[in-house]
Amino acid sequence: MIEGQPLPYYQPLIDTATGRVAGYEVLARLRRDDGEVVSAGPLFNDPDVDQTELLHLDRAVRRMALEHFKATPTGFISLNISPKWLAQVSLEAPLPSLTLLEELDLAPERVVFEISGLQGDPDRLRQVVARYKNAGIRVAVDDFGTGYSMLDQVIALQPDFLKLDIQLLHQVTRENSSSSEFVKSLALVAEKSGCWIIAEGVETEEHLHFALDCGARYVQGYLFGAAEESFLQPDALQPLFSHLRDQYVQAKLAERGRFLELRRSLGQLFAELRIWLEQGGKPESLRPPTEYPWLLRFFLCDAYGTQISPNYEWTGQRWRQDPRYLDHNWSWRPYFYRILAAAGEDSRVLLSSRYRDASSHRQCMTSGLFIDEGRHLLLVDIDVERLQQVGSRG
C-alpha cells in the first residue's frame, strides 16, 4: 500500500533569456500522518509497488497540479508521464490526459509532458506523442543522453524540449571529464533539431556555467530553489539569476583574455620555430619550451595536409622525434578544415576547436601557421589540461 496523502510540489524552471520563472515541473509528494512530506519518486522505480496504485497516485497528483496551476496567469506546467503507461492506452479511445485538460478547461499550450525512458514499442510511443502534439501539448524527453534515450528514437519523436540528465551534468562538471564535450555535442544535436535544452539538477554556479555553455534555454535546480507546495511570482528569482548570469559573462571575458594571451604566446612560438627552420631545423638547437608548458608537439605539413616532418615532442629533458606519422595526410581531420581554408595567409595564427587527440587521448587544440608563401603549414598541438592549469595559476 502507498501510505500518505498525495500532493504536488512545483520546482521552477528559469528562462535564461529573461531570468523569470517560465514554468514548473510537477513532482509527486506524500504527506505522512505525522505531517512529514516525502518524495514519491522512489515508488515509481520500485517493481514491488502495485502499478495500479501508482497510476491512481499519478493521476491524483496530476489533477491537483493542473487545478492549482489553472489560476496562474502565465507560464507552463511540466508533468512526468511514464512510457510504460503510454504503451497501455488505446490508440482509438480518447487519451485520459487530453480528457482531463478539456474537463479543466486548461489550454494545452500551457502543458508540457515529460517522457522519461523510451523503452517499449517506439512506433506506438510515437503515435501517442503525435496525438499530444496535435492537441497543442508540448513534449520533453527526460534523461536525454542516458539509458533508453537513444538518439534515433528521440529524433523520431520530434520533441519540443530535451532535458539534460542530472547525473550526467553532475559528472562532467564534478570530474571535469572529457564527457563534457559529449554533452555539448548532444546539446548541439538538440539545437539542430529545433529543440530547447532544459538543464535540470543545477545546484552550483559551476553547473549553471556548464548549462549555459550547452545553450540551455531553461534551468532548474537547488541553486534557484527546491520544489515547493506553492508557485512563485514570475520575477521572484530574476535578481539572483541576473547576478549569476553576470558572473558567467565575467568568467567568459576572463577566458577570452586567456585566449588572447594564448594567441600572443603562439605568435611568439611560431616566430621562434620559423627561425629554427630557416637555420636548418636541427633538434639539438631547439631550446626547452619553458615558456610554453602546454606544448604537446609540433610538426610540419605541406599545403595539402601531408606531414613532411616527424613529430617533435618535449620529454622533460630533451626533444624526441617521432617519425611514425611521416606521409600521413591530416586534411580529413575536422580541425584541419578551418586551417586549410585559410591557405596562403602566412601571418595569421589559426586555432582549432577542442578535440580528443588519438595518440595521447588528451583534450587538445591545434594551431597552425602557413609559412614559405603558403607552401608549408607549421602545426602546434596544445594540451588543453596543461593550458588550464597554467591559466588557473595565473
GROMACS .gro file of N, CA and C in nm, residues 66-128:
model
  189
   66LEU      N    1  -0.286   2.045  -1.200
   66LEU     CA    2  -0.348   2.122  -1.307
   66LEU      C    3  -0.457   2.214  -1.253
   67GLU      N    4  -0.532   2.167  -1.154
   67GLU     CA    5  -0.634   2.253  -1.094
   67GLU      C    6  -0.570   2.374  -1.026
   68HIS      N    7  -0.459   2.349  -0.956
   68HIS     CA    8  -0.388   2.456  -0.888
   68HIS      C    9  -0.327   2.553  -0.989
   69PHE      N   10  -0.269   2.498  -1.095
   69PHE     CA   11  -0.198   2.580  -1.193
   69PHE      C   12  -0.293   2.666  -1.276
   70LYS      N   13  -0.413   2.622  -1.293
   70LYS     CA   14  -0.509   2.693  -1.378
   70LYS      C   15  -0.527   2.838  -1.336
   71ALA      N   16  -0.510   2.865  -1.206
   71ALA     CA   17  -0.530   3.001  -1.156
   71ALA      C   18  -0.411   3.092  -1.184
   72THR      N   19  -0.296   3.037  -1.226
   72THR     CA   20  -0.179   3.121  -1.255
   72THR      C   21  -0.194   3.180  -1.394
   73PRO      N   22  -0.164   3.308  -1.411
   73PRO     CA   23  -0.191   3.374  -1.539
   73PRO      C   24  -0.090   3.343  -1.649
   74THR      N   25   0.032   3.304  -1.613
   74THR     CA   26   0.135   3.286  -1.716
   74THR      C   27   0.213   3.157  -1.691
   75GLY      N   28   0.296   3.124  -1.790
   75GLY     CA   29   0.388   3.012  -1.775
   75GLY      C   30   0.331   2.880  -1.818
   76PHE      N   31   0.412   2.775  -1.802
   76PHE     CA   32   0.369   2.640  -1.839
   76PHE      C   33   0.395   2.545  -1.722
   77ILE      N   34   0.331   2.431  -1.728
   77ILE     CA   35   0.348   2.329  -1.625
   77ILE      C   36   0.392   2.199  -1.692
   78SER      N   37   0.490   2.133  -1.633
   78SER     CA   38   0.551   2.014  -1.692
   78SER      C   39   0.520   1.893  -1.605
   79LEU      N   40   0.462   1.790  -1.667
   79LEU     CA   41   0.419   1.670  -1.596
   79LEU      C   42   0.494   1.548  -1.649
   80ASN      N   43   0.540   1.464  -1.559
   80ASN     CA   44   0.609   1.341  -1.598
   80ASN      C   45   0.509   1.233  -1.634
   81ILE      N   46   0.534   1.166  -1.746
   81ILE     CA   47   0.448   1.057  -1.791
   81ILE      C   48   0.536   0.938  -1.824
   82SER      N   49   0.502   0.823  -1.770
   82SER     CA   50   0.580   0.702  -1.794
   82SER      C   51   0.544   0.643  -1.930
   83PRO      N   52   0.644   0.609  -2.012
   83PRO     CA   53   0.614   0.544  -2.140
   83PRO      C   54   0.551   0.407  -2.122
   84LYS      N   55   0.570   0.346  -2.004
   84LYS     CA   56   0.506   0.216  -1.978
   84LYS      C   57   0.354   0.233  -1.978
   85TRP      N   58   0.307   0.345  -1.923
   85TRP     CA   59   0.163   0.369  -1.921
   85TRP      C   60   0.112   0.414  -2.057
   86LEU      N   61   0.194   0.487  -2.128
   86LEU     CA   62   0.153   0.527  -2.263
   86LEU      C   63   0.135   0.406  -2.353
   87ALA      N   64   0.215   0.302  -2.325
   87ALA     CA   65   0.206   0.181  -2.406
   87ALA      C   66   0.075   0.107  -2.382
   88GLN      N   67   0.004   0.139  -2.274
   88GLN     CA   68  -0.119   0.067  -2.241
   88GLN      C   69  -0.245   0.139  -2.286
   89VAL      N   70  -0.232   0.265  -2.325
   89VAL     CA   71  -0.353   0.338  -2.364
   89VAL      C   72  -0.397   0.294  -2.502
   90SER      N   73  -0.525   0.305  -2.527
   90SER     CA   74  -0.581   0.270  -2.656
   90SER      C   75  -0.556   0.383  -2.755
   91LEU      N   76  -0.514   0.346  -2.875
   91LEU     CA   77  -0.489   0.447  -2.977
   91LEU      C   78  -0.619   0.497  -3.039
   92GLU      N   79  -0.727   0.425  -3.016
   92GLU     CA   80  -0.857   0.465  -3.072
   92GLU      C   81  -0.938   0.549  -2.974
   93ALA      N   82  -0.924   0.520  -2.844
   93ALA     CA   83  -1.004   0.590  -2.743
   93ALA      C   84  -0.942   0.726  -2.710
   94PRO      N   85  -1.021   0.817  -2.651
   94PRO     CA   86  -0.965   0.945  -2.608
   94PRO      C   87  -0.855   0.924  -2.504
   95LEU      N   88  -0.749   1.004  -2.512
   95LEU     CA   89  -0.639   0.992  -2.417
   95LEU      C   90  -0.679   1.056  -2.284
   96PRO      N   91  -0.657   0.986  -2.172
   96PRO     CA   92  -0.702   1.038  -2.041
   96PRO      C   93  -0.650   1.179  -2.011
   97SER      N   94  -0.525   1.207  -2.045
   97SER     CA   95  -0.469   1.339  -2.014
   97SER      C   96  -0.539   1.448  -2.094
   98LEU      N   97  -0.570   1.421  -2.220
   98LEU     CA   98  -0.640   1.521  -2.301
   98LEU      C   99  -0.781   1.543  -2.249
   99THR      N  100  -0.845   1.434  -2.206
   99THR     CA  101  -0.979   1.445  -2.148
   99THR      C  102  -0.977   1.531  -2.022
  100LEU      N  103  -0.872   1.513  -1.940
  100LEU     CA  104  -0.860   1.592  -1.817
  100LEU      C  105  -0.842   1.740  -1.847
  101LEU      N  106  -0.763   1.773  -1.947
  101LEU     CA  107  -0.743   1.913  -1.983
  101LEU      C  108  -0.873   1.977  -2.031
  102GLU      N  109  -0.950   1.902  -2.109
  102GLU     CA  110  -1.079   1.952  -2.155
  102GLU      C  111  -1.173   1.975  -2.038
  103GLU      N  112  -1.173   1.880  -1.944
  103GLU     CA  113  -1.260   1.893  -1.826
  103GLU      C  114  -1.224   2.015  -1.744
  104LEU      N  115  -1.094   2.045  -1.731
  104LEU     CA  116  -1.049   2.158  -1.650
  104LEU      C  117  -1.046   2.289  -1.730
  105ASP      N  118  -1.070   2.279  -1.861
  105ASP     CA  119  -1.068   2.397  -1.948
  105ASP      C  120  -0.931   2.467  -1.940
  106LEU      N  121  -0.826   2.388  -1.947
  106LEU     CA  122  -0.689   2.440  -1.942
  106LEU      C  123  -0.627   2.428  -2.081
  107ALA      N  124  -0.572   2.538  -2.130
  107ALA     CA  125  -0.514   2.540  -2.265
  107ALA      C  126  -0.400   2.440  -2.277
  108PRO      N  127  -0.404   2.350  -2.375
  108PRO     CA  128  -0.297   2.251  -2.391
  108PRO      C  129  -0.160   2.315  -2.414
  109GLU      N  130  -0.159   2.435  -2.471
  109GLU     CA  131  -0.032   2.502  -2.499
  109GLU      C  132   0.046   2.535  -2.372
  110ARG      N  133  -0.022   2.533  -2.256
  110ARG     CA  134   0.044   2.564  -2.130
  110ARG      C  135   0.095   2.439  -2.059
  111VAL      N  136   0.088   2.325  -2.126
  111VAL     CA  137   0.123   2.198  -2.064
  111VAL      C  138   0.237   2.133  -2.142
  112VAL      N  139   0.333   2.078  -2.067
  112VAL     CA  140   0.443   2.000  -2.124
  112VAL      C  141   0.439   1.862  -2.061
  113PHE      N  142   0.449   1.759  -2.143
  113PHE     CA  143   0.460   1.622  -2.094
  113PHE      C  144   0.604   1.577  -2.105
  114GLU      N  145   0.662   1.535  -1.992
  114GLU     CA  146   0.798   1.483  -1.989
  114GLU      C  147   0.794   1.331  -1.997
  115ILE      N  148   0.862   1.277  -2.096
  115ILE     CA  149   0.869   1.132  -2.113
  115ILE      C  150   1.009   1.087  -2.076
  116SER      N  151   1.018   1.001  -1.978
  116SER     CA  152   1.148   0.956  -1.928
  116SER      C  153   1.167   0.809  -1.962
  117GLY      N  154   1.273   0.778  -2.038
  117GLY     CA  155   1.299   0.639  -2.075
  117GLY      C  156   1.211   0.601  -2.193
  118LEU      N  157   1.272   0.567  -2.304
  118LEU     CA  158   1.196   0.541  -2.426
  118LEU      C  159   1.179   0.393  -2.453
  119GLN      N  160   1.170   0.312  -2.345
  119GLN     CA  161   1.150   0.170  -2.362
  119GLN      C  162   1.010   0.143  -2.414
  120GLY      N  163   0.992   0.024  -2.470
  120GLY     CA  164   0.862  -0.012  -2.524
  120GLY      C  165   0.860  -0.001  -2.676
  121ASP      N  166   0.742  -0.014  -2.731
  121ASP     CA  167   0.723  -0.010  -2.876
  121ASP      C  168   0.741   0.133  -2.926
  122PRO      N  169   0.849   0.162  -3.000
  122PRO     CA  170   0.874   0.300  -3.043
  122PRO      C  171   0.766   0.354  -3.135
  123ASP      N  172   0.706   0.268  -3.219
  123ASP     CA  173   0.601   0.315  -3.311
  123ASP      C  174   0.477   0.358  -3.233
  124ARG      N  175   0.442   0.279  -3.132
  124ARG     CA  176   0.324   0.313  -3.052
  124ARG      C  177   0.348   0.442  -2.974
  125LEU      N  178   0.467   0.453  -2.915
  125LEU     CA  179   0.500   0.575  -2.842
  125LEU      C  180   0.496   0.697  -2.933
  126ARG      N  181   0.546   0.681  -3.055
  126ARG     CA  182   0.547   0.792  -3.150
  126ARG      C  183   0.404   0.835  -3.184
  127GLN      N  184   0.314   0.738  -3.197
  127GLN     CA  185   0.175   0.772  -3.230
  127GLN      C  186   0.107   0.848  -3.116
  128VAL      N  187   0.131   0.802  -2.992
  128VAL     CA  188   0.069   0.871  -2.878
  128VAL      C  189   0.124   1.013  -2.866
   0.00000   0.00000   0.00000
